[in-house]
Coordinates of C-alpha atoms in Angstrom, one line a residue:
Chain A
X1 CA 0.2 -0.2 0.3
X2 CA 2.6 2.3 1.0
X3 CA 4.5 1.8 -1.9
X4 CA 1.4 2.3 -4.4
X5 CA 1.1 5.5 -2.4
X6 CA 4.2 6.6 -3.1
X7 CA 4.3 6.1 -6.7
X8 CA 0.7 8.1 -7.4
X9 CA 2.5 11.0 -5.2
X10 CA 5.5 11.6 -7.5
X11 CA 2.9 10.6 -10.9
X12 CA 1.3 13.7 -9.3
X13 CA 4.3 15.8 -8.4
X14 CA 5.7 15.0 -12.8
X15 CA 2.2 16.2 -13.9
X16 CA 2.2 19.5 -12.2
X17 CA 5.4 19.7 -13.1
X18 CA 4.5 19.3 -16.4
X19 CA 1.2 21.4 -16.1
X20 CA 3.5 24.3 -14.6
X21 CA 5.0 24.6 -17.9
X22 CA 1.5 26.3 -19.0
X23 CA 1.8 29.1 -17.3
X24 CA 5.0 30.2 -18.8
X25 CA 2.3 32.9 -20.6
X26 CA 4.2 36.0 -22.3
X27 CA 3.2 40.0 -21.8
X28 CA 4.7 41.6 -25.3
X29 CA 4.0 45.1 -26.4
X30 CA 5.8 47.6 -29.0
X31 CA 6.3 50.6 -28.4
X32 CA 7.8 53.2 -30.3
X33 CA 10.4 55.5 -28.6
X34 CA 13.7 57.3 -29.1
X35 CA 13.7 57.1 -32.6
X36 CA 13.1 53.7 -32.7
X37 CA 11.3 50.9 -32.4
X38 CA 10.9 48.9 -29.1
X39 CA 9.5 45.5 -28.5
X40 CA 8.9 44.3 -24.7
X41 CA 8.4 41.1 -23.8
X42 CA 7.8 39.8 -20.1
X43 CA 6.8 36.5 -18.7
X44 CA 5.1 35.4 -16.0
X45 CA 2.2 36.3 -13.7
X46 CA 2.6 40.1 -13.6
X47 CA 3.5 40.1 -17.1
X48 CA 0.7 42.1 -18.1
X49 CA 1.5 44.6 -15.5
X50 CA 4.7 44.6 -16.4
X51 CA 4.7 45.8 -19.8
X52 CA 2.3 48.6 -18.8
X53 CA 4.8 50.1 -16.6
X54 CA 7.5 50.1 -18.4
X55 CA 6.0 51.4 -21.8
X56 CA 5.0 54.5 -18.9
X57 CA 8.3 54.0 -17.9
X58 CA 9.8 54.2 -21.8
X59 CA 7.9 57.7 -22.3
X60 CA 9.5 58.9 -19.2
X61 CA 12.5 58.6 -19.9
X62 CA 11.9 59.3 -23.5
X63 CA 11.3 62.5 -22.4
X64 CA 14.2 63.0 -19.6
X65 CA 16.7 61.8 -22.3
X66 CA 15.8 63.7 -25.4
X67 CA 17.9 66.7 -26.3
X68 CA 15.7 67.6 -29.9
X69 CA 12.5 68.5 -27.8
X70 CA 12.4 72.6 -27.9
X71 CA 10.9 71.6 -23.9
X72 CA 13.4 69.2 -23.2
X73 CA 15.5 70.1 -19.8
X74 CA 19.3 69.1 -22.2
X75 CA 17.9 71.6 -24.9
X76 CA 17.6 74.2 -21.9
X77 CA 21.0 73.0 -20.9
X78 CA 22.6 73.1 -24.8
X79 CA 21.1 76.8 -25.7
X80 CA 21.5 78.6 -21.9
X81 CA 24.3 80.4 -23.3
X82 CA 27.4 79.0 -20.7
X83 CA 24.7 79.7 -17.6
X84 CA 23.7 77.4 -15.1
X85 CA 20.5 75.3 -15.4
X86 CA 18.6 73.3 -12.8
X87 CA 18.6 69.2 -14.0
X88 CA 16.4 67.0 -12.6
X89 CA 18.4 64.1 -9.9
X90 CA 18.3 61.2 -12.4
X91 CA 19.2 63.3 -15.3
X92 CA 22.1 64.7 -13.5
X93 CA 23.1 60.7 -12.1
X94 CA 22.6 60.1 -16.0
X95 CA 24.9 62.7 -17.0
X96 CA 27.7 62.4 -14.1
X97 CA 27.9 58.6 -14.8
X98 CA 27.7 59.0 -18.5
X99 CA 31.1 61.6 -17.9
X100 CA 32.9 59.3 -15.9
X101 CA 32.3 57.1 -18.5
X102 CA 33.7 59.3 -21.3
X103 CA 36.7 59.7 -18.6
X104 CA 37.1 55.6 -18.8
X105 CA 37.4 55.7 -22.5
X106 CA 40.1 58.6 -22.3
X107 CA 37.5 60.6 -24.8
X108 CA 36.5 57.9 -27.7
X109 CA 33.2 58.4 -26.0
X110 CA 32.2 61.8 -26.2
X111 CA 28.1 62.7 -24.7
X112 CA 29.5 66.4 -26.1
X113 CA 29.9 65.5 -30.3
X114 CA 26.4 66.6 -30.5
X115 CA 27.3 69.7 -33.0
X116 CA 29.5 67.6 -35.2
X117 CA 27.1 65.0 -35.3
X118 CA 24.7 68.1 -36.4
X119 CA 27.0 69.6 -39.3
X120 CA 27.4 65.8 -40.6
X121 CA 23.5 66.0 -41.2
X122 CA 23.0 62.9 -39.1
X123 CA 20.0 64.2 -37.1
X124 CA 18.1 66.1 -39.9
X125 CA 19.0 63.7 -42.3
X126 CA 20.2 66.6 -44.8
X127 CA 23.6 64.7 -45.2
X128 CA 26.7 66.7 -46.2
X129 CA 30.8 66.5 -45.4
X130 CA 32.1 69.6 -43.8
X131 CA 35.2 71.2 -44.5
X132 CA 38.4 70.2 -42.6
X133 CA 38.4 73.9 -41.2
X134 CA 34.7 73.2 -39.8
X135 CA 35.7 70.0 -39.3
X136 CA 38.6 71.5 -37.2
X137 CA 36.6 73.8 -35.1
X138 CA 33.9 70.9 -34.9
X139 CA 36.5 68.9 -33.0
X140 CA 38.1 71.6 -30.5
X141 CA 34.3 72.1 -28.9
X142 CA 34.1 68.3 -28.3
X143 CA 35.0 67.9 -24.8
X144 CA 33.1 66.0 -22.2
X145 CA 35.0 67.4 -19.4
X146 CA 33.6 71.4 -20.1
X147 CA 30.9 70.0 -18.6
X148 CA 30.3 71.2 -15.5
X149 CA 28.0 69.3 -12.9
X150 CA 26.8 70.6 -9.5
X151 CA 25.4 67.1 -8.2
X152 CA 24.5 69.0 -4.5
X153 CA 23.0 72.4 -6.3
X154 CA 21.1 70.3 -8.8
X155 CA 22.8 72.2 -11.9
X156 CA 25.0 72.5 -14.9
X157 CA 27.0 74.1 -17.0
X158 CA 27.7 74.3 -20.7
X159 CA 30.7 76.5 -22.2
X160 CA 28.8 78.4 -25.1
X161 CA 28.9 76.6 -28.8
X162 CA 29.3 73.0 -27.2
X163 CA 26.1 70.2 -26.8
X164 CA 25.2 67.8 -24.8
X165 CA 23.2 64.9 -26.0
X166 CA 22.9 60.9 -24.9
X167 CA 22.4 59.3 -28.1
X168 CA 25.1 56.6 -27.1
X169 CA 24.1 56.0 -24.2
X170 CA 20.3 56.7 -23.6
X171 CA 19.0 52.8 -24.9
X172 CA 21.3 52.0 -22.1
X173 CA 20.1 53.1 -19.5
X174 CA 16.3 52.8 -20.4
X175 CA 17.5 49.0 -20.6
X176 CA 18.7 49.8 -16.8
X177 CA 15.6 50.9 -15.4
X178 CA 13.9 49.0 -17.1
X179 CA 15.6 45.5 -15.5
X180 CA 15.9 47.6 -12.3
X181 CA 11.6 48.4 -12.2
X182 CA 11.2 44.0 -13.3
X183 CA 13.2 43.8 -10.1
X184 CA 11.0 45.5 -8.5
X185 CA 8.1 44.0 -9.0
X186 CA 9.8 40.7 -8.7
X187 CA 10.0 39.7 -12.5
X188 CA 12.4 37.0 -13.2
X189 CA 12.3 36.2 -16.7
X190 CA 11.9 39.7 -19.9
X191 CA 13.5 40.7 -22.5
X192 CA 13.6 43.9 -23.9
X193 CA 14.6 44.5 -27.4
X194 CA 15.0 48.8 -27.4
X195 CA 15.6 49.6 -31.2
X196 CA 19.1 47.2 -31.1
X197 CA 19.7 47.0 -28.0
X198 CA 19.1 43.9 -26.2
X199 CA 18.5 44.2 -22.4
X200 CA 17.7 40.1 -20.9
X201 CA 16.7 40.3 -17.4
X202 CA 16.4 36.8 -15.4
X203 CA 16.6 33.6 -17.5
X204 CA 14.2 32.2 -20.1
X205 CA 10.9 31.0 -18.2
X206 CA 12.4 27.3 -18.7
X207 CA 15.8 28.7 -17.0
X208 CA 17.7 28.3 -19.9
X209 CA 19.9 31.4 -21.2
X210 CA 18.3 33.6 -23.8
X211 CA 19.4 33.6 -27.2
X212 CA 20.5 37.1 -28.2
X213 CA 21.3 37.0 -32.6
X214 CA 24.0 39.5 -33.9
X215 CA 22.8 41.0 -36.7
X216 CA 25.6 40.8 -39.7
X217 CA 27.1 44.3 -40.8
X218 CA 26.7 43.4 -44.7
X219 CA 22.9 41.5 -44.8
X220 CA 20.0 40.6 -43.1
X221 CA 21.5 37.2 -41.1
X222 CA 22.1 36.7 -38.1
X223 CA 26.0 36.4 -38.3
X224 CA 26.2 34.9 -34.2
X225 CA 24.1 34.4 -31.6
X226 CA 25.3 34.8 -28.2
X227 CA 23.6 32.9 -24.7
X228 CA 23.2 35.6 -22.0
X229 CA 21.1 35.8 -18.7
X230 CA 21.0 39.3 -16.6
X231 CA 22.8 41.0 -19.2
X232 CA 22.7 43.4 -22.4
X233 CA 23.7 43.4 -25.6
X234 CA 24.6 46.1 -27.4
X235 CA 26.2 46.8 -31.0
X236 CA 27.6 49.6 -32.5
X237 CA 28.2 49.5 -36.3
X238 CA 28.7 52.0 -38.9
X239 CA 26.3 50.2 -41.5
X240 CA 23.4 51.5 -39.0
X241 CA 23.5 54.9 -39.8
X242 CA 25.6 56.1 -43.1
X243 CA 25.0 58.6 -46.7
X244 CA 27.1 57.9 -49.3
X245 CA 28.9 61.1 -51.7
X246 CA 31.3 60.9 -54.1
X247 CA 31.8 56.8 -53.9
X248 CA 33.2 57.7 -49.7
X249 CA 30.5 56.1 -47.2
X250 CA 29.9 58.4 -44.6
X251 CA 28.5 56.9 -41.0
X252 CA 27.3 58.3 -37.9
X253 CA 30.3 57.0 -35.0
X254 CA 32.0 60.4 -35.2
X255 CA 35.6 60.4 -33.9
X256 CA 35.9 63.0 -30.9
X257 CA 39.7 63.6 -32.2
X258 CA 38.5 64.7 -35.9
X259 CA 35.0 65.2 -35.6
X260 CA 35.2 62.5 -38.7
X261 CA 33.7 59.3 -39.2
X262 CA 35.7 56.9 -36.7
X263 CA 37.5 54.2 -39.6
X264 CA 39.3 51.9 -37.5
X265 CA 38.9 48.8 -39.5
X266 CA 35.7 47.4 -37.6
X267 CA 32.6 47.2 -39.3
X268 CA 30.6 46.7 -35.4
X269 CA 31.2 46.0 -32.4
X270 CA 28.9 44.5 -30.1
X271 CA 29.7 44.7 -25.9
X272 CA 27.8 42.1 -23.4
X273 CA 27.7 43.4 -20.1
X274 CA 25.9 43.1 -16.8
X275 CA 25.1 47.1 -17.9
X276 CA 22.7 48.1 -19.7
X277 CA 24.4 52.3 -19.8
X278 CA 28.8 50.9 -20.0
X279 CA 27.7 48.4 -22.8
X280 CA 25.8 51.0 -24.8
X281 CA 28.9 53.3 -24.1
X282 CA 31.3 51.1 -24.8
X283 CA 30.0 49.6 -28.2
X284 CA 30.3 53.5 -29.5
X285 CA 34.0 54.1 -27.7
X286 CA 35.4 50.4 -28.8
X287 CA 34.1 51.5 -32.5
X288 CA 36.2 54.1 -32.5
X289 CA 39.0 53.1 -30.2
X290 CA 39.3 50.0 -32.8
X291 CA 39.8 46.4 -32.2
X292 CA 43.8 46.5 -30.7
X293 CA 43.3 49.6 -28.1
X294 CA 39.5 48.0 -27.6
X295 CA 41.1 45.2 -26.7
X296 CA 44.0 47.3 -24.4
X297 CA 41.2 48.7 -22.7
X298 CA 39.3 45.6 -22.2
X299 CA 42.0 44.0 -20.8
X300 CA 42.5 46.9 -18.1
X301 CA 39.1 47.0 -17.6
X302 CA 38.0 43.8 -16.1
X303 CA 35.4 45.0 -13.4
X304 CA 33.4 45.8 -16.4
X305 CA 32.9 42.6 -16.5
X306 CA 31.9 43.0 -20.2
X307 CA 32.6 40.9 -23.3
X308 CA 33.3 41.8 -27.0
X309 CA 32.3 41.2 -30.3
X310 CA 34.4 42.3 -33.1
X311 CA 33.7 42.5 -36.4
X312 CA 36.1 43.3 -38.8
X313 CA 36.3 45.0 -42.5
X314 CA 37.2 41.5 -43.9
X315 CA 34.0 40.0 -42.1
X316 CA 36.4 38.1 -40.4
X317 CA 34.8 38.0 -36.0
X318 CA 37.0 38.3 -33.2
X319 CA 35.4 37.5 -29.9
X320 CA 37.1 37.9 -26.0
X321 CA 37.9 34.8 -23.9
X322 CA 34.6 34.7 -21.9
X323 CA 32.0 34.0 -24.3
X324 CA 34.1 31.1 -26.1
X325 CA 31.4 28.9 -24.5
X326 CA 28.8 31.3 -25.6
X327 CA 28.9 32.4 -28.8
X328 CA 28.1 30.2 -31.6
X329 CA 28.4 31.7 -35.6
X330 CA 24.6 32.1 -37.1
X331 CA 23.3 29.6 -39.9
X332 CA 25.4 30.8 -43.7
X333 CA 27.6 31.7 -41.7
X334 CA 29.5 29.3 -40.1
X335 CA 32.3 29.6 -42.7
X336 CA 33.8 32.6 -41.1
X337 CA 36.4 32.5 -39.1
X338 CA 36.8 33.5 -35.3
X339 CA 39.5 34.1 -33.2
X340 CA 39.3 34.8 -30.0
X341 CA 40.9 36.8 -27.7
X342 CA 42.5 37.6 -24.4
Chain B
X1 CA -4.0 -8.6 -13.2
X2 CA -1.6 -8.5 -10.7
X3 CA -1.5 -5.7 -8.5
X4 CA 2.3 -4.3 -10.5
X5 CA 0.8 -4.5 -13.5
X6 CA -2.6 -2.3 -12.4
X7 CA -0.2 -0.2 -11.2
X8 CA 2.2 0.6 -13.5
X9 CA -1.1 1.2 -15.8
X10 CA -2.2 3.3 -13.6
X11 CA 1.1 5.5 -14.0
X12 CA 1.3 5.4 -17.6
X13 CA -2.2 6.4 -18.0
X14 CA -2.1 9.2 -15.8
X15 CA 1.6 10.2 -17.3
X16 CA 0.2 10.1 -20.6
X17 CA -2.5 12.3 -20.1
X18 CA -0.8 14.7 -17.9
X19 CA 1.5 15.6 -21.2
X20 CA -1.7 15.1 -23.2
X21 CA -3.2 17.5 -21.5
X22 CA -0.1 19.9 -21.8
X23 CA 0.2 19.4 -24.8
X24 CA -3.8 20.2 -25.8
X25 CA -4.2 23.3 -23.6
X26 CA -1.2 24.7 -25.0
X27 CA -2.0 27.9 -26.0
X28 CA -1.9 27.5 -30.4
X29 CA -0.1 29.3 -32.1
X30 CA 2.3 27.0 -34.1
X31 CA 3.8 27.4 -37.4
X32 CA 4.7 30.7 -39.2
X33 CA 2.2 33.8 -37.7
X34 CA 3.1 37.2 -39.3
X35 CA 1.6 40.0 -36.5
X36 CA 1.4 43.2 -38.6
X37 CA 0.5 46.5 -36.4
X38 CA 0.4 49.6 -36.7
X39 CA 1.5 52.2 -33.8
X40 CA 1.0 49.3 -31.3
X41 CA -2.4 47.6 -32.2
X42 CA -3.1 44.6 -34.4
X43 CA -4.2 45.1 -37.7
X44 CA -3.9 41.6 -39.4
X45 CA -2.4 38.1 -38.6
X46 CA -1.3 35.3 -40.8
X47 CA -0.5 32.2 -40.6
X48 CA 2.0 32.3 -43.1
X49 CA 2.3 28.4 -43.3
X50 CA -1.0 28.3 -44.5
X51 CA -0.5 30.9 -47.6
X52 CA -0.9 29.1 -50.7
X53 CA -1.1 31.3 -53.3
X54 CA 1.1 35.1 -53.1
X55 CA -1.0 38.2 -52.5
X56 CA -1.0 41.9 -51.5
X57 CA -2.8 44.3 -49.4
X58 CA -2.3 47.8 -48.0
X59 CA -2.6 49.6 -44.8
X60 CA -2.9 53.4 -44.4
X61 CA -1.1 54.1 -40.4
X62 CA -0.7 56.7 -38.5
X63 CA 2.4 58.5 -40.3
X64 CA -0.6 59.4 -43.2
X65 CA 1.2 57.0 -45.9
X66 CA 0.3 53.9 -47.4
X67 CA 2.4 50.5 -46.9
X68 CA 1.6 47.7 -49.4
X69 CA 2.4 44.0 -48.0
X70 CA 3.1 41.3 -50.1
X71 CA 2.4 37.5 -48.4
X72 CA 3.7 34.5 -50.0
X73 CA 4.0 31.2 -48.7
X74 CA 6.3 31.0 -45.2
X75 CA 7.7 35.2 -45.5
X76 CA 6.7 38.5 -46.4
X77 CA 8.0 41.4 -47.1
X78 CA 6.7 45.6 -47.4
X79 CA 6.4 46.0 -51.6
X80 CA 5.6 49.7 -51.8
X81 CA 5.9 51.7 -49.2
X82 CA 4.3 56.0 -49.4
X83 CA 7.2 56.5 -46.4
X84 CA 10.2 59.3 -47.0
X85 CA 13.5 56.5 -46.5
X86 CA 11.8 53.5 -47.7
X87 CA 14.0 51.6 -45.1
X88 CA 11.3 49.0 -44.8
X89 CA 10.7 48.0 -48.6
X90 CA 14.7 47.4 -48.5
X91 CA 14.6 45.4 -46.1
X92 CA 13.2 42.7 -48.3
X93 CA 11.5 38.9 -46.7
X94 CA 11.3 37.7 -43.6
X95 CA 10.7 34.3 -42.6
X96 CA 11.6 34.2 -39.0
X97 CA 11.2 36.0 -36.2
X98 CA 14.8 37.6 -35.1
X99 CA 14.0 41.0 -36.6
X100 CA 10.9 42.7 -37.5
X101 CA 10.3 44.5 -40.3
X102 CA 9.8 48.1 -39.0
X103 CA 8.9 51.4 -41.1
X104 CA 9.5 54.0 -38.0
X105 CA 7.7 56.7 -40.1
X106 CA 4.5 54.9 -40.6
X107 CA 4.7 52.8 -37.2
X108 CA 4.3 49.8 -38.5
X109 CA 5.8 46.6 -37.5
X110 CA 5.7 43.3 -38.8
X111 CA 6.6 40.2 -36.8
X112 CA 6.8 36.8 -37.2
X113 CA 5.9 34.6 -34.0
X114 CA 6.7 31.0 -33.8
X115 CA 8.2 29.1 -36.5
X116 CA 11.6 27.3 -36.0
X117 CA 14.1 29.9 -35.3
X118 CA 14.5 29.6 -31.3
X119 CA 15.7 33.1 -31.0
X120 CA 14.7 36.2 -28.3
X121 CA 15.9 38.6 -30.0
X122 CA 18.4 40.1 -32.2
X123 CA 21.4 43.3 -32.0
X124 CA 22.2 45.1 -34.5
Chain C
X1 CA 10.6 -17.7 -16.4
X2 CA 13.1 -17.6 -18.9
X3 CA 14.8 -21.2 -20.0
X4 CA 18.3 -22.3 -19.9
X5 CA 20.5 -20.0 -22.0
X6 CA 21.0 -22.2 -25.4
X7 CA 24.8 -22.9 -25.8
X8 CA 27.3 -22.2 -28.6
X9 CA 25.8 -22.7 -31.9
X10 CA 22.3 -22.4 -31.0
X11 CA 23.0 -19.4 -29.9
X12 CA 25.0 -18.1 -31.5
X13 CA 22.6 -18.8 -34.3
X14 CA 20.0 -16.8 -32.3
X15 CA 21.3 -13.9 -31.8
X16 CA 22.6 -13.6 -35.5
X17 CA 18.9 -14.3 -36.4
X18 CA 17.6 -11.7 -34.1
X19 CA 20.1 -9.6 -35.0
X20 CA 19.1 -9.3 -38.1
X21 CA 15.4 -9.3 -38.2
X22 CA 15.5 -6.3 -35.7
X23 CA 18.1 -4.9 -38.4
X24 CA 16.0 -4.6 -41.5
X25 CA 13.2 -3.7 -39.3
X26 CA 15.2 -1.0 -38.3
X27 CA 16.2 -0.3 -41.8
X28 CA 12.5 -0.6 -43.1
X29 CA 11.3 1.4 -40.6
X30 CA 13.7 4.1 -41.3
X31 CA 12.7 4.7 -45.1
X32 CA 9.4 5.0 -44.3
X33 CA 8.2 9.2 -44.3
X34 CA 8.1 10.6 -40.8
X35 CA 4.6 10.1 -39.2
X36 CA 4.3 13.8 -37.9
X37 CA 6.7 16.8 -37.7
X38 CA 8.5 16.6 -34.1
X39 CA 11.6 14.8 -34.8
X40 CA 12.1 11.5 -32.7
X41 CA 8.4 10.2 -32.8
X42 CA 8.2 6.8 -35.1
X43 CA 6.7 3.5 -34.2
X44 CA 10.4 1.4 -33.1
X45 CA 9.5 -1.4 -34.7
X46 CA 13.1 -2.8 -34.1
X47 CA 12.2 -3.0 -30.3
X48 CA 9.4 -5.7 -30.5
X49 CA 13.0 -8.0 -31.0
X50 CA 14.4 -6.4 -27.7
X51 CA 11.5 -7.3 -25.6
X52 CA 11.1 -10.7 -27.4
X53 CA 14.5 -11.5 -26.6
X54 CA 14.5 -9.5 -23.1
X55 CA 12.0 -12.5 -21.9
X56 CA 12.4 -15.3 -24.3
X57 CA 16.5 -15.2 -23.8
X58 CA 17.4 -13.0 -20.7
X59 CA 18.9 -9.7 -20.0
X60 CA 22.4 -10.1 -21.6
X61 CA 21.4 -11.9 -24.6
X62 CA 18.7 -8.5 -25.2
X63 CA 21.6 -6.7 -24.6
X64 CA 24.1 -8.2 -27.4
X65 CA 21.3 -7.3 -29.6
X66 CA 20.5 -4.4 -28.7
X67 CA 24.1 -3.2 -29.2
X68 CA 24.8 -5.0 -32.3
X69 CA 21.1 -3.6 -34.0
X70 CA 21.8 -0.1 -32.7
X71 CA 25.4 -0.3 -34.1
X72 CA 24.8 -1.1 -37.4
X73 CA 22.0 0.2 -38.1
X74 CA 23.9 3.1 -37.1
X75 CA 26.8 2.2 -40.0
X76 CA 24.1 1.1 -42.9
X77 CA 21.6 4.2 -42.8
X78 CA 25.1 6.0 -43.0
X79 CA 23.8 8.3 -39.8
X80 CA 26.1 8.0 -36.9
X81 CA 24.6 10.9 -35.2
X82 CA 21.9 8.6 -34.5
X83 CA 24.1 6.1 -33.0
X84 CA 24.1 8.1 -29.9
X85 CA 20.6 8.8 -30.0
X86 CA 19.7 5.3 -30.1
X87 CA 22.2 3.7 -27.5
X88 CA 20.7 6.0 -24.9
X89 CA 17.6 5.7 -25.5
X90 CA 17.7 1.7 -26.2
X91 CA 20.3 1.1 -22.7
X92 CA 18.1 3.5 -21.3
X93 CA 14.9 1.2 -22.0
X94 CA 16.6 -1.8 -21.5
X95 CA 17.4 -1.1 -18.0
X96 CA 13.9 -0.6 -17.5
X97 CA 12.7 -3.5 -18.7
X98 CA 15.6 -5.3 -16.8
X99 CA 12.9 -4.1 -14.1
X100 CA 9.9 -4.9 -14.9
X101 CA 10.7 -8.5 -16.2
X102 CA 11.1 -8.9 -12.3
X103 CA 7.3 -7.4 -11.7
X104 CA 5.8 -8.1 -14.0
X105 CA 4.7 -11.7 -16.2
X106 CA 5.1 -12.4 -19.7
X107 CA 1.3 -12.2 -20.4
X108 CA 1.6 -8.2 -19.4
X109 CA 4.3 -8.0 -22.5
X110 CA 2.2 -6.0 -24.1
X111 CA 2.1 -3.6 -20.8
X112 CA 6.0 -3.3 -20.5
X113 CA 6.3 -1.9 -23.7
X114 CA 5.0 1.1 -24.0
X115 CA 7.1 1.9 -20.6
X116 CA 10.3 1.2 -22.1
X117 CA 9.1 3.5 -25.1
X118 CA 9.0 6.4 -22.7
X119 CA 12.3 5.5 -21.1
X120 CA 13.2 5.3 -24.6
X121 CA 12.3 8.7 -25.8
X122 CA 14.0 9.8 -22.7
X123 CA 17.2 8.5 -22.8
X124 CA 17.2 10.0 -26.4
X125 CA 16.6 13.8 -25.2
X126 CA 19.0 13.3 -22.5
X127 CA 21.4 12.8 -24.8
X128 CA 20.3 15.5 -27.6
X129 CA 20.7 17.5 -24.3
X130 CA 24.2 16.2 -24.0
X131 CA 25.4 17.1 -27.5
X132 CA 23.6 20.1 -27.6
X133 CA 24.3 21.7 -24.5
X134 CA 21.0 23.1 -23.6
X135 CA 18.2 21.9 -21.6
X136 CA 15.6 23.2 -23.9
X137 CA 15.0 20.1 -26.0
X138 CA 13.4 18.6 -23.0
X139 CA 10.7 20.8 -24.2
X140 CA 10.0 18.2 -26.7
X141 CA 9.1 15.8 -23.5
X142 CA 5.2 16.2 -23.3
X143 CA 5.3 15.7 -27.0
X144 CA 7.7 12.4 -27.0
X145 CA 5.8 10.7 -24.3
X146 CA 2.1 9.9 -25.3
X147 CA 4.3 8.9 -28.5
X148 CA 6.4 6.8 -26.7
X149 CA 2.9 5.0 -25.2
X150 CA 1.2 4.5 -28.2
X151 CA 4.0 2.9 -29.7
X152 CA 5.0 1.1 -27.1
X153 CA 1.5 -0.1 -26.8
X154 CA 1.3 -1.0 -31.2
X155 CA 4.9 -2.8 -30.6
X156 CA 4.2 -4.3 -27.3
X157 CA 0.6 -5.9 -28.7
X158 CA 3.1 -7.1 -31.3
X159 CA 5.6 -8.9 -28.8
X160 CA 2.8 -10.2 -27.0
X161 CA 1.4 -12.5 -30.2
X162 CA 4.4 -13.3 -32.3
X163 CA 5.3 -15.2 -28.2
X164 CA 1.8 -16.7 -28.3
X165 CA 2.8 -18.3 -31.9
X166 CA 6.3 -18.7 -31.4
X167 CA 5.5 -20.5 -27.6
X168 CA 3.2 -22.2 -30.4
X169 CA 6.5 -23.6 -32.0
X170 CA 8.3 -25.0 -29.4
X171 CA 11.9 -23.6 -28.2

């Protein structure tokens, strides 16, 4: 009798285990914000609520982070003519974090490159190639260190003629805030695709890692797949926004030293790490630095916990050692050469 | 029948029923389904694996443009669009869920759910 | 229950004959179009021989036939990857048969085959999980378990009828 009861119990436990798989329903939403499309997917019982709050947060952040809207705080700071501007605490903290990241990258990332980005027409889509003199002038006005932050007084100041823009870190920061929101709501499984920035919260409902594709810079396929849990995955590449003139391709990632598109032999850089803001900023900075200096940066900063994927101009791929077990080439790309760097 | 036989039979039936229930109660949506949304609102859902003859239809979005969508067995694309950048047209056909077609000016998204590829998101 | 093991040439002949039959059934079944879209679902007719051997010749001989069939089947079908899956499934179901042999009588073979079928599928999935280094493949389990039960029921009944006929013929 005892044995029969045990067997029945085991069967019931097995059945319950199988049925709980049904609860892994996803709540999904598509949000148009920050000049891109974002798709939000949250698993678990609180999915609908979490997606609704996440959508609200994205809209709030969009208003906070934009520099183009005339009513935005950044627009006010950029057009204050060198005077102190009072800013919200969240924005000030983000500016401070971004500035610290700029410093860490030795200025390869610079949040004050906005006038140069505008001059090339990447904001208005009225593309043009500025002359040499103009570029020298633009480059002289790029300096993240000139941004003064008064955290106690909740205010910031910028020399006249300079402008701050958070495009290089805004989506990454949004990812961090979304991940934080999910933690507060007790969500254990969610994935956010923020216009090319991926923020993975926890793992898939079945406990396996999220499978994130890295797009091929040349086409529409998936060059590679990385498996991640609780990480941000961000790619920067010249193919994302560019124009051609007289047979030369000019892209939106500018070298702060020259104010011209950064050419370092790379098609794209993907950064995988625990913080979205860091990954977002670093993907831009490492594209500017190139593979060799980028690797030097990676070796110097193990505390950031990031791993890198470089796609070179010849199509070959280089990954950092920590990715060896979670990186696979996509279908149709298995003949690509992959070098493991350490 | 012996007690052992009865016990094993009972277990088999229970486990089989549990699995069958799991399979049957799962939300439907096998096969490759294209979801077409305008500004986040679902306008059309097409089971691409059930499409036999290619056809086209046109949607008008909040951007004030139209997108002409071409549906073929297993794949879908935007054939023509009134938007200025033509990004959606240039993207061509999609047949899996990794990279949706997005027409930003018109807030049109065509995404594919279900189907073979088990990828969760894409960066780039 | 089990007759005393046959010796020498008689045993060898019987083993070879059963292996040949199992192999033939296996290869013929491999040529049939798949029953469903879910990979791994098939009748597994060759297991009739394994079950038969388990109850008439004993576990040792059944294992020999199984291993020979699995190995030669992979060689002849030219798909060495199936070797891992078949071996994992086959060995796990053999272990279960070993246990069931003590719990059930010869008249209840039809019942032990579905259990073996379930464990065969479980073994295959575990092997697949090992090969692909992900537990995600276990998501197939709810599909494979009922399939294993049905297929096992079919092969079990086949084995049952087969033995009823063969018993009349004598050893």
